[in-house]
XYZ file of C-alpha atoms in Angstrom:
316
model
C 82.172 -16.087 -40.837
C 80.267 -19.320 -40.231
C 80.687 -18.873 -36.474
C 79.230 -15.369 -36.652
C 76.248 -16.640 -38.638
C 75.562 -19.396 -36.082
C 75.813 -16.998 -33.132
C 73.605 -14.438 -34.878
C 71.038 -17.151 -35.572
C 70.989 -18.197 -31.915
C 70.597 -14.592 -30.820
C 67.654 -14.117 -33.172
C 65.688 -17.124 -31.909
C 62.587 -16.292 -29.882
C 62.721 -16.687 -26.107
C 60.406 -19.696 -26.176
C 62.750 -21.571 -28.495
C 65.729 -20.784 -26.270
C 63.992 -21.767 -23.022
C 65.765 -25.137 -22.781
C 69.212 -23.942 -23.894
C 71.839 -23.563 -21.161
C 74.885 -21.402 -21.877
C 77.935 -21.839 -19.628
C 81.653 -21.321 -19.803
C 85.037 -20.919 -18.167
C 87.488 -18.205 -19.237
C 90.973 -17.509 -17.893
C 94.199 -15.899 -19.084
C 97.635 -15.958 -17.483
C 100.985 -14.239 -17.801
C 103.577 -17.040 -17.981
C 107.358 -16.885 -17.657
C 109.101 -19.993 -19.025
C 112.792 -20.723 -18.547
C 114.752 -23.601 -20.061
C 118.036 -24.330 -18.265
C 121.071 -22.474 -19.662
C 118.893 -20.220 -21.815
C 117.046 -16.961 -21.227
C 113.444 -16.851 -20.085
C 110.422 -15.980 -22.235
C 107.290 -14.204 -20.954
C 104.005 -14.761 -22.764
C 100.273 -14.291 -22.332
C 98.531 -17.660 -22.475
C 95.154 -19.317 -22.243
C 94.962 -21.163 -18.915
C 91.290 -22.118 -19.350
C 88.673 -21.340 -21.950
C 85.428 -22.932 -23.010
C 81.880 -21.979 -23.932
C 79.010 -24.485 -24.010
C 75.523 -24.493 -25.456
C 73.447 -27.421 -24.185
C 69.837 -28.477 -24.244
C 67.391 -31.329 -23.806
C 63.865 -32.367 -24.738
C 61.520 -34.569 -22.744
C 60.364 -37.410 -25.014
C 58.118 -39.014 -22.395
C 58.331 -42.260 -20.425
C 61.546 -41.090 -18.732
C 63.402 -40.625 -22.037
C 65.144 -37.379 -23.036
C 67.052 -36.238 -26.081
C 70.171 -34.229 -25.226
C 72.685 -32.177 -27.191
C 75.741 -30.033 -26.572
C 78.059 -27.821 -28.609
C 81.273 -26.811 -26.828
C 84.149 -24.736 -28.167
C 87.676 -24.153 -26.882
C 88.173 -20.418 -26.281
C 91.630 -18.832 -26.336
C 91.389 -15.193 -25.239
C 95.061 -14.623 -25.968
C 94.051 -15.277 -29.615
C 96.923 -17.564 -30.532
C 96.581 -20.433 -32.982
C 99.002 -22.922 -31.413
C 96.118 -25.392 -31.126
C 93.962 -26.051 -34.193
C 90.900 -26.219 -31.924
C 91.420 -22.743 -30.461
C 88.308 -20.621 -31.098
C 86.960 -23.301 -33.475
C 83.213 -24.021 -33.390
C 82.429 -27.399 -31.691
C 86.113 -28.166 -31.060
C 85.330 -29.636 -27.631
C 82.665 -32.111 -26.440
C 79.852 -31.747 -28.987
C 77.206 -34.407 -29.412
C 73.592 -35.542 -29.642
C 72.213 -38.349 -27.522
C 69.508 -40.069 -25.534
C 69.211 -40.241 -21.748
C 66.999 -42.449 -19.618
C 66.920 -44.962 -16.773
C 69.295 -47.130 -18.837
C 71.983 -44.432 -18.795
C 73.204 -42.024 -21.486
C 74.185 -42.694 -25.104
C 75.911 -39.920 -27.077
C 77.387 -39.634 -30.585
C 79.836 -37.003 -31.826
C 83.141 -35.418 -30.797
C 83.548 -36.836 -27.283
C 86.275 -36.907 -24.614
C 87.804 -40.357 -24.132
C 89.026 -41.330 -20.620
C 86.639 -38.874 -18.918
C 88.029 -39.208 -15.365
C 91.703 -39.010 -16.389
C 93.834 -36.202 -14.998
C 91.973 -36.009 -11.679
C 95.262 -35.177 -9.944
C 95.972 -32.240 -12.282
C 94.438 -29.672 -9.915
C 96.403 -26.607 -11.006
C 94.951 -23.942 -13.295
C 97.720 -24.130 -15.886
C 100.717 -26.391 -15.187
C 100.347 -29.234 -12.697
C 103.353 -31.378 -11.755
C 102.499 -33.664 -14.688
C 102.886 -30.805 -17.200
C 105.727 -32.600 -19.038
C 104.278 -36.104 -18.813
C 103.778 -38.260 -21.912
C 101.425 -40.516 -19.916
C 99.262 -38.757 -17.382
C 96.123 -36.764 -18.193
C 96.246 -37.830 -21.840
C 92.505 -38.098 -22.368
C 91.423 -36.447 -25.617
C 88.357 -35.605 -27.659
C 87.951 -38.075 -30.492
C 85.692 -37.522 -33.485
C 83.254 -40.179 -34.718
C 82.699 -41.551 -31.205
C 79.760 -43.385 -29.701
C 79.737 -43.316 -25.894
C 77.639 -45.070 -23.254
C 77.557 -43.895 -19.620
C 75.803 -46.111 -17.112
C 73.544 -44.814 -14.362
C 75.294 -44.511 -10.988
C 74.576 -47.603 -8.893
C 75.799 -47.740 -5.271
C 78.464 -45.148 -6.144
C 79.738 -46.963 -9.265
C 79.667 -45.464 -12.763
C 81.015 -46.933 -16.019
C 81.700 -45.354 -19.417
C 82.344 -47.379 -22.588
C 83.423 -45.609 -25.794
C 84.293 -46.496 -29.392
C 85.664 -44.206 -32.104
C 85.446 -45.251 -35.737
C 88.449 -43.018 -36.505
C 89.521 -39.485 -35.598
C 89.375 -38.410 -39.261
C 87.959 -39.562 -42.583
C 91.352 -41.060 -43.456
C 91.543 -42.928 -40.137
C 88.005 -44.223 -40.603
C 88.968 -45.589 -44.018
C 92.106 -47.162 -42.499
C 89.974 -48.619 -39.687
C 92.133 -46.933 -37.027
C 89.548 -47.468 -34.321
C 89.922 -46.559 -30.642
C 88.132 -47.960 -27.596
C 88.052 -46.575 -24.072
C 86.732 -47.772 -20.708
C 86.272 -45.747 -17.526
C 85.241 -47.085 -14.119
C 84.662 -44.797 -11.148
C 83.511 -45.171 -7.561
C 82.615 -42.279 -5.287
C 82.091 -42.856 -1.587
C 81.770 -40.661 1.486
C 84.826 -38.410 1.333
C 86.821 -40.489 -1.170
C 86.845 -41.581 -4.806
C 88.765 -43.961 -7.065
C 88.783 -44.237 -10.861
C 90.326 -46.151 -13.741
C 90.636 -45.012 -17.358
C 91.991 -47.144 -20.165
C 92.212 -46.772 -23.915
C 93.246 -48.993 -26.803
C 94.044 -47.445 -30.195
C 94.981 -49.092 -33.477
C 98.334 -47.787 -34.755
C 98.383 -49.786 -37.993
C 97.294 -53.165 -39.326
C 99.524 -55.064 -36.886
C 100.008 -52.844 -33.826
C 97.957 -51.174 -31.105
C 98.810 -48.716 -28.343
C 97.409 -48.938 -24.819
C 97.182 -46.428 -21.994
C 96.018 -47.040 -18.417
C 95.468 -44.481 -15.643
C 94.452 -44.857 -11.988
C 93.417 -42.033 -9.650
C 92.336 -41.844 -6.018
C 91.415 -38.943 -3.744
C 90.503 -38.469 -0.075
C 88.829 -35.378 1.362
C 89.429 -34.601 5.027
C 87.360 -31.461 5.597
C 89.439 -28.678 3.993
C 92.308 -30.999 3.017
C 92.215 -33.036 -0.209
C 94.882 -35.654 -0.965
C 95.269 -37.249 -4.412
C 97.391 -39.978 -5.994
C 97.761 -40.977 -9.636
C 99.457 -43.684 -11.713
C 99.779 -44.109 -15.475
C 101.247 -46.711 -17.807
C 101.519 -46.584 -21.572
C 102.609 -49.163 -24.139
C 102.938 -49.161 -27.927
C 104.909 -51.019 -30.581
C 108.100 -49.139 -29.622
C 108.025 -49.880 -25.887
C 106.473 -48.770 -22.604
C 106.701 -46.214 -19.809
C 105.257 -45.712 -16.303
C 104.741 -42.795 -13.953
C 103.147 -41.850 -10.632
C 102.432 -38.765 -8.579
C 100.805 -37.062 -5.609
C 98.913 -33.802 -5.102
C 97.282 -31.953 -2.233
C 95.176 -28.847 -1.661
C 93.969 -27.127 1.510
C 91.149 -24.574 1.518
C 91.387 -21.757 4.085
C 88.460 -19.444 3.494
C 89.038 -17.878 0.060
C 92.634 -19.139 -0.192
C 93.640 -22.582 -1.494
C 97.329 -23.578 -1.496
C 98.248 -26.503 -3.798
C 101.198 -28.892 -4.052
C 102.047 -31.512 -6.667
C 104.719 -34.090 -7.523
C 105.165 -36.373 -10.566
C 107.803 -39.021 -11.344
C 108.016 -40.290 -14.920
C 110.143 -43.380 -15.521
C 112.562 -44.052 -18.360
C 111.159 -45.378 -21.634
C 111.775 -49.121 -21.943
C 112.234 -50.083 -25.575
C 110.727 -53.215 -27.102
C 114.235 -54.764 -27.274
C 114.645 -54.408 -23.488
C 116.987 -51.399 -23.478
C 116.118 -48.216 -21.611
C 116.340 -44.560 -22.593
C 117.610 -42.232 -19.894
C 114.716 -39.806 -20.448
C 112.698 -39.906 -17.228
C 112.059 -36.868 -15.060
C 110.766 -35.603 -11.726
C 108.481 -32.567 -11.594
C 107.127 -30.343 -8.829
C 104.358 -27.755 -8.666
C 103.243 -25.259 -6.044
C 100.524 -22.629 -6.224
C 97.956 -20.525 -4.409
C 94.490 -19.653 -5.684
C 92.295 -16.885 -4.283
C 88.521 -16.953 -4.784
C 87.411 -13.390 -5.520
C 83.809 -14.653 -5.639
C 81.957 -17.906 -6.287
C 82.777 -17.534 -9.985
C 85.963 -15.476 -10.238
C 89.437 -16.603 -9.219
C 93.037 -15.406 -9.328
C 96.228 -17.255 -8.561
C 99.931 -17.831 -8.951
C 101.688 -21.118 -9.831
C 105.236 -22.426 -10.193
C 106.163 -25.743 -11.858
C 109.575 -27.287 -12.579
C 110.653 -30.463 -14.390
C 114.114 -31.933 -13.700
C 115.284 -34.500 -16.274
C 117.438 -37.525 -15.406
C 119.651 -36.985 -18.439
C 121.828 -33.897 -18.024
C 121.739 -33.466 -21.805
C 118.007 -32.649 -21.551
C 117.448 -29.160 -20.209
C 115.268 -28.700 -17.128
C 112.178 -26.502 -17.562
C 110.580 -24.036 -15.137
C 107.292 -22.134 -15.571
C 105.707 -19.425 -13.411
C 102.158 -18.183 -14.050
C 99.883 -15.466 -12.669
C 96.273 -15.834 -13.854
C 92.751 -14.466 -13.638
C 89.649 -16.447 -14.540
C 85.881 -16.565 -14.230
C 83.022 -19.004 -14.837
C 79.529 -18.299 -16.080
């Protein structure tokens, strides 16, 4: 009901008041067939993408602007598997200031903003079963600073006071750092985060990405390493895409190592995963595609997983 009231209020505002509000979004739904080894397959309709944003700014003079954004995760298949599905301001939502010094924002903000650069598929990239890669997340009670881009370099520093009221009281803070460089036809980035588990322990996650564009061909590589009080794990992967007119084939590979426990022993729980897909651009905004991803586990006692998806999506 509250969402309807907010939307009705926005719709009722005069045109002059809405002049600086930008509405954008990305919506997509897929039909997915999932098969776990030695069991039957299950076919479902799933959200492959879904977001709507309201954003605005005000010129405060002397090169300073106030900025704001409210973004919500949209699930057109109307399932509630994720608590943020169709919830108002469940994605990046903030207020902030922007100027020659950079950008400062406060609110519900994505930590590790350049993570997952190699996850180029609509739904399931080769890292779809990874516990390490593309693990950036939106954290409540965050203050974030993004530097201006200087000679291709950009930095982001973030601090969360706690993802909930209980975590704030327990002082379960989280910090994140992102460094990125973009040159002519290539880019490299680092994302790292440090989170307090309890009074005596912290968890750390590091991710590196690099990409090279050679006309229609784009090559990407990624690496991730995570460590907590229980142990650590590493993984790496590659991805590629090639644009031929309206058609873009994609390939991906990810290797996740075994978990190394704090006592030095290893769990035989690593895996290799592969992804292949083709996307067709129906227009500048609308796309359709098909994807196949498969994860093969090192331990025969863990069942391999295969997914196949056909999807349709559009941006506005």
